[in-house]
Each structure stands twice: as structure tokens, then as C-alpha cells.
Amino acid sequence: MEYSEKTEVVLLACGSFNPITNMHLRLFELAKDYMNGTGKYRVIKGIISPVGDAYKKKGLISAHHRVIMAELATKNSEWVEVDSWESLQKEHHQEKLEAGSCDRQQDSPMPGRPGQKRKWAEQRQDFSQNKLLEPKPKDVPKVKLLCGADLLESFAVPNLWKSEDITQIVGDYGLVCITRAGNDAQKFIYESDALWKHRNNIHLVNEWITNDISSTKIRRALRRGQSIRYLVPDLVQEYIEKHDLYSYESEEKNVGVILAPLQRNTADANS
């Protein structure tokens, strides 16, 4: 297939990034290699969109710190950038960002990151769990949600997602899901009518070089005074140590608080 005929793709990863790890960055590389390797797509950008404080997840530290760490982690990347829009919202909007960044014609400097640029267009695609805008024209790059198998499986958690939102996210945009040993993603798709209907829009990527790093394990090591070197980018490690970010006290934040989407969707279901 000619270079110009390939569909341009933007990979979007939403999540806590509490903190961002080398594994988060590795997901982008795995997904890019897979999508480019199909011969049908050309990945042009990766976007990291940390959730805001309103998500209310246990142990979630300030979005301010999480965004800075993500920016430090991607400082030397030529194609992965950080979007802070979702993190600045006072209310929780799951999977939401200004995906107009797909437009490479409008460049503006990114404050605090000399020599690098953000490419934001005026239009906005809303990846909110509550509302998704209509898909963009064909000449605009396709935005696909990059995730691990755990997010795919979270679609089955009662009231965490609305069925119509799952259908719209997977049907209109699509997923690039990184799977690992112990995750039977194919079986999960088979058992879900909503996912099965749009199975051709779900790209499962095998992680052959396994990596068991997680933010949870990073925080546990930090609470216990253990080294996290080579598990997170060096600049992220330095930032965490400088600001003494993770402790037994920070891990107790939001304990007993129901996640924002569960609160909202449960209330909607009972209204």
C-alpha cells in the first residue's frame, strides 16, 4: 500500500499515571509497531491524558504532579506528548481530551518544554464517558484508545461504563489493546455482545517481552523506601524524590470514596 494511502492514527492513552512508568511508555511503542506493521495504518502521534483529581481513585496524588511527571517522561520523545486538558477539569470526564492535536498544521510552543511543540487545532473531540462527538471526516487522523487488557475487562464492571458509551467508543473510534499472559482478551470480547459487534475495530497486541511494572508496585516500593530506578524514567524518579510524593499517607487519599463514574452512573441508574 502506498504511503499516502495509509490511514493516519493518533494513539490516546487515558489513565491515572500515578506515577507514569516505563511500562506506560512501552505500550505506545508496542502499539505503534503493531499498527504500522499491518500496512494499513501510520501512527503519527501518541497522547497521554492524565485524569483529574475528581476521579477520586485511592492513592491518587495531585494532577499537577502527575502531569509534570508525564511531561518529564516524554521530554525526549519525538511523537508522544502530554495533554493536560482532562487533568484540569473540576469534574471528572473519563477519556476526554482535545484530540484536535491531530491537526499538524497548527503549531504552538508548549510552555515549559523548550524545543518541543504541541499541535492543537480549534476543533475538539470529546472522549467523555458521557458524551462522544460524531466521528471526524476521513481526511482527519483516526484517534484510537490505547489501553491494557485491564481496561477492556473494566467494561464488564457494573455502572463503571454505560453500554451506549462502550458501543460508541469501540464502534466509532476503536481500541488498541496490549495483552499479556493471563489475560484472555479474545474470550472477553467473545462474551460481550457490545465488543463482539465491533471486534474488527479492536486491535489486540501481544506483549511478547513481558513487563510487569505497574504504578501500584512503584508506589509500594516508594512507601517502603525501596529503589525504583530503571522502573520509571530517571527524570520522573528525581521529581518524585525531590517532592517526596508517595508515602503511606498519600496512599490513604480517597480511601472509602467511590470512583466518580461509579457514583454518577449508579445515581443515573437509580433516578
Coordinates of C-alpha atoms in Angstrom, one line a residue:
M1 CA 0.0 0.0 0.0
E2 CA 1.3 3.4 -0.9
Y3 CA 2.5 5.6 2.0
S4 CA -0.2 8.2 1.2
E5 CA -3.0 5.6 1.3
K6 CA -2.3 4.5 4.8
T7 CA -4.7 5.7 7.5
E8 CA -3.1 8.1 9.9
V9 CA -3.7 7.2 13.5
V10 CA -3.3 9.0 16.8
L11 CA -3.0 6.8 19.9
L12 CA -4.6 8.2 23.0
A13 CA -3.9 6.8 26.5
C14 CA -6.1 8.0 29.4
G15 CA -5.5 7.0 33.0
S16 CA -4.1 7.9 36.4
F17 CA -0.4 7.7 35.6
N18 CA 0.2 7.7 39.3
P19 CA 3.1 7.7 38.6
I20 CA 3.9 7.2 34.9
T21 CA 6.2 4.2 34.4
N22 CA 8.4 2.8 31.7
M23 CA 5.6 0.3 31.0
H24 CA 3.2 3.2 30.1
L25 CA 5.7 4.4 27.6
R26 CA 6.4 0.9 26.3
L27 CA 2.7 0.5 25.5
F28 CA 3.0 3.3 22.9
E29 CA 5.9 1.6 21.2
L30 CA 4.2 -1.8 21.1
A31 CA 1.0 -0.3 19.7
K32 CA 2.9 1.8 17.1
D33 CA 4.9 -1.2 15.8
Y34 CA 1.8 -3.3 15.5
M35 CA -0.4 -0.7 13.8
N36 CA 2.4 0.3 11.3
G37 CA 3.1 -3.4 10.8
T38 CA -0.4 -4.0 9.4
G39 CA 0.5 -2.0 6.3
K40 CA -2.9 -0.2 6.7
Y41 CA -2.0 2.4 9.3
R42 CA 0.6 5.0 10.1
V43 CA 0.9 6.2 13.6
I44 CA 1.7 9.9 13.7
K45 CA 1.2 10.8 17.4
G46 CA 0.7 9.5 20.9
I47 CA -1.1 11.4 23.5
I48 CA -1.0 10.8 27.3
S49 CA -4.0 12.3 29.1
P50 CA -3.9 12.0 32.9
V51 CA -7.2 12.0 34.7
G52 CA -8.1 14.9 37.0
D53 CA -8.3 14.8 40.8
A54 CA -12.1 14.5 40.6
Y55 CA -11.7 10.8 39.6
K56 CA -11.3 10.1 43.3
K57 CA -9.2 7.0 42.9
K58 CA -7.5 5.7 46.0
G59 CA -3.9 7.0 46.4
L60 CA -4.3 9.5 43.5
I61 CA -1.9 12.4 44.1
S62 CA -2.4 15.9 42.6
A63 CA -2.9 16.0 38.9
H64 CA -0.4 18.9 38.9
H65 CA 2.4 16.5 39.8
R66 CA 1.2 13.6 37.6
V67 CA 1.1 15.9 34.5
I68 CA 4.6 17.2 35.2
M69 CA 5.9 13.7 35.6
A70 CA 4.3 12.6 32.3
E71 CA 5.9 15.6 30.6
L72 CA 9.3 14.7 32.0
A73 CA 8.8 11.1 30.9
T74 CA 8.1 12.2 27.3
K75 CA 10.6 15.0 27.2
N76 CA 12.8 13.2 24.7
S77 CA 10.1 11.6 22.7
E78 CA 9.6 12.7 19.1
W79 CA 6.0 11.5 18.9
V80 CA 4.4 11.1 22.3
E81 CA 3.1 14.2 24.0
V82 CA 1.0 15.1 27.1
D83 CA -2.4 16.7 27.1
S84 CA -3.3 18.4 30.4
W85 CA -6.9 19.4 29.5
E86 CA -8.6 16.5 31.3
S87 CA -6.5 16.9 34.4
L88 CA -7.6 20.5 34.8
Q89 CA -11.3 19.8 34.8
K90 CA -13.1 20.3 38.1
E91 CA -15.5 17.4 37.3
H92 CA -14.5 14.0 36.1
H93 CA -14.7 13.4 32.4
Q94 CA -13.4 9.9 31.6
E95 CA -11.4 9.6 28.3
K96 CA -11.7 13.3 27.4
L97 CA -9.1 15.5 25.7
E98 CA -8.6 18.0 23.0
A99 CA -7.8 15.5 20.2
G100 CA -7.7 18.3 17.7
S101 CA -4.0 17.9 18.3
C102 CA -4.2 15.6 15.3
D103 CA -4.1 18.7 13.1
R104 CA -0.4 19.1 12.4
Q105 CA -0.9 22.4 10.6
Q106 CA -1.3 24.5 13.7
D107 CA 1.8 24.5 15.9
S108 CA 2.2 26.4 19.1
P109 CA 5.1 26.2 21.6
M110 CA 4.4 24.1 24.7
P111 CA 5.2 26.1 27.8
G112 CA 8.0 24.6 29.9
R113 CA 9.3 22.2 27.2
P114 CA 11.8 24.2 25.1
G115 CA 12.4 22.9 21.6
Q116 CA 9.2 20.9 21.5
K117 CA 5.8 21.8 20.2
R118 CA 2.2 20.9 20.7
K119 CA -0.1 20.8 17.7
W120 CA -3.6 21.8 18.7
A121 CA -6.5 22.5 16.3
E122 CA -9.5 24.5 17.3
Q123 CA -11.9 21.5 16.9
R124 CA -12.3 19.2 19.9
Q125 CA -13.1 15.5 20.0
D126 CA -14.8 14.6 23.3
F127 CA -13.9 11.2 24.6
S128 CA -16.1 11.6 27.6
Q129 CA -17.7 8.6 29.1
N130 CA -20.9 10.5 29.0
K131 CA -20.8 12.0 25.5
L132 CA -18.7 11.5 22.4
L133 CA -18.9 13.8 19.4
E134 CA -19.5 12.5 15.9
P135 CA -16.5 10.9 14.2
K136 CA -14.4 13.3 12.2
P137 CA -14.1 13.3 8.4
K138 CA -11.9 10.7 6.7
D139 CA -9.1 13.1 6.0
V140 CA -8.6 13.7 9.7
P141 CA -6.4 11.1 11.5
K142 CA -8.2 8.4 13.4
V143 CA -8.0 8.5 17.2
K144 CA -7.8 5.1 18.8
L145 CA -7.8 4.5 22.6
L146 CA -4.7 2.8 23.7
C147 CA -5.2 0.5 26.7
G148 CA -4.2 -2.6 28.6
A149 CA -6.4 -5.7 28.9
D150 CA -7.5 -4.5 32.4
L151 CA -9.4 -1.5 30.8
L152 CA -11.0 -3.9 28.3
E153 CA -12.2 -6.0 31.2
S154 CA -13.4 -3.0 33.2
F155 CA -16.2 -2.7 30.6
A156 CA -17.9 -5.5 32.5
V157 CA -17.8 -3.7 35.9
P158 CA -21.4 -2.7 36.7
N159 CA -22.1 1.0 36.4
L160 CA -18.4 1.9 35.6
W161 CA -19.3 2.3 32.0
K162 CA -22.6 2.9 30.2
S163 CA -23.3 0.4 27.5
E164 CA -24.0 3.0 24.9
D165 CA -20.7 4.7 25.6
I166 CA -18.8 1.4 25.2
T167 CA -20.5 0.9 21.9
Q168 CA -19.7 4.4 20.7
I169 CA -16.1 4.4 21.8
V170 CA -15.3 1.0 20.3
G171 CA -17.5 1.4 17.3
D172 CA -16.7 5.0 16.2
Y173 CA -13.1 5.1 17.3
G174 CA -11.6 1.7 18.2
L175 CA -9.2 0.2 20.7
V176 CA -5.6 -0.8 20.6
C177 CA -5.3 -3.2 23.5
I178 CA -2.0 -4.6 24.8
T179 CA -2.5 -8.1 26.2
R180 CA -0.2 -10.1 28.4
A181 CA -0.1 -13.6 29.8
G182 CA -3.1 -14.4 31.9
N183 CA -5.4 -12.0 30.1
D184 CA -7.8 -13.9 27.7
A185 CA -8.9 -10.8 25.8
Q186 CA -10.3 -12.8 22.9
K187 CA -12.6 -14.7 25.3
F188 CA -13.7 -11.5 26.9
I189 CA -14.6 -9.9 23.6
Y190 CA -16.5 -13.1 22.7
E191 CA -18.5 -13.0 25.9
S192 CA -19.5 -9.3 25.3
D193 CA -22.2 -8.6 22.7
A194 CA -21.1 -4.9 22.5
L195 CA -17.5 -5.8 22.0
W196 CA -18.2 -8.7 19.7
K197 CA -20.2 -6.5 17.4
H198 CA -17.3 -4.2 16.8
R199 CA -14.5 -6.8 17.2
N200 CA -12.9 -5.7 13.9
N201 CA -12.3 -2.3 15.5
I202 CA -10.4 -3.8 18.4
H203 CA -6.7 -4.4 17.8
L204 CA -5.2 -6.9 20.2
V205 CA -1.4 -6.6 20.5
N206 CA 0.6 -9.4 22.1
E207 CA 3.3 -8.3 24.6
W208 CA 5.9 -10.9 23.8
I209 CA 8.6 -9.3 26.0
T210 CA 6.7 -9.2 29.2
N211 CA 6.9 -6.3 31.6
D212 CA 5.1 -6.5 35.0
I213 CA 5.8 -2.9 36.1
S214 CA 2.8 -1.1 37.5
S215 CA 2.1 2.2 39.2
T216 CA 0.7 0.3 42.2
K217 CA 4.0 -1.6 42.6
I218 CA 6.0 1.6 42.2
R219 CA 4.1 3.3 45.0
R220 CA 4.5 0.3 47.2
A221 CA 8.3 0.3 46.7
L222 CA 8.4 4.1 47.5
R223 CA 6.4 3.7 50.7
R224 CA 8.9 1.1 51.8
G225 CA 11.9 3.1 50.9
Q226 CA 13.0 0.8 48.1
S227 CA 14.6 1.8 44.8
I228 CA 12.5 2.4 41.7
R229 CA 15.5 3.1 39.4
Y230 CA 15.0 1.6 35.9
L231 CA 11.3 1.2 36.6
V232 CA 10.5 4.8 35.8
P233 CA 12.4 7.4 33.7
D234 CA 15.3 9.0 35.6
L235 CA 13.7 12.4 35.5
V236 CA 10.5 11.1 37.0
Q237 CA 12.4 9.4 39.8
E238 CA 14.3 12.6 40.5
Y239 CA 11.0 14.5 40.6
I240 CA 9.4 12.0 43.0
E241 CA 12.3 12.2 45.3
K242 CA 12.5 15.9 45.2
H243 CA 8.9 16.4 46.2
D244 CA 8.6 13.3 48.4
L245 CA 5.4 12.4 46.5
Y246 CA 4.4 8.9 47.6
S247 CA 4.0 7.7 51.2
Y248 CA 1.7 5.7 53.5
E249 CA -0.3 8.9 54.0
S250 CA -0.7 9.7 50.3
E251 CA -1.9 6.1 49.7
E252 CA -4.8 6.7 52.1
K253 CA -6.1 9.5 50.0
N254 CA -9.7 8.9 48.8
V255 CA -10.0 5.7 50.9
G256 CA -13.6 4.7 51.0
V257 CA -14.6 7.1 48.3
I258 CA -16.5 5.7 45.3
L259 CA -14.9 6.3 41.9
A260 CA -16.6 9.3 40.2
P261 CA -18.0 7.3 37.2
L262 CA -19.5 4.7 39.6
Q263 CA -21.1 7.5 41.6
R264 CA -22.6 9.2 38.6
N265 CA -23.7 6.1 36.7
T266 CA -25.2 4.5 39.8
A267 CA -27.1 7.6 40.5
D268 CA -28.3 7.8 36.9
A269 CA -29.4 4.2 37.0
N270 CA -31.4 4.8 40.2
S271 CA -33.0 8.0 39.1

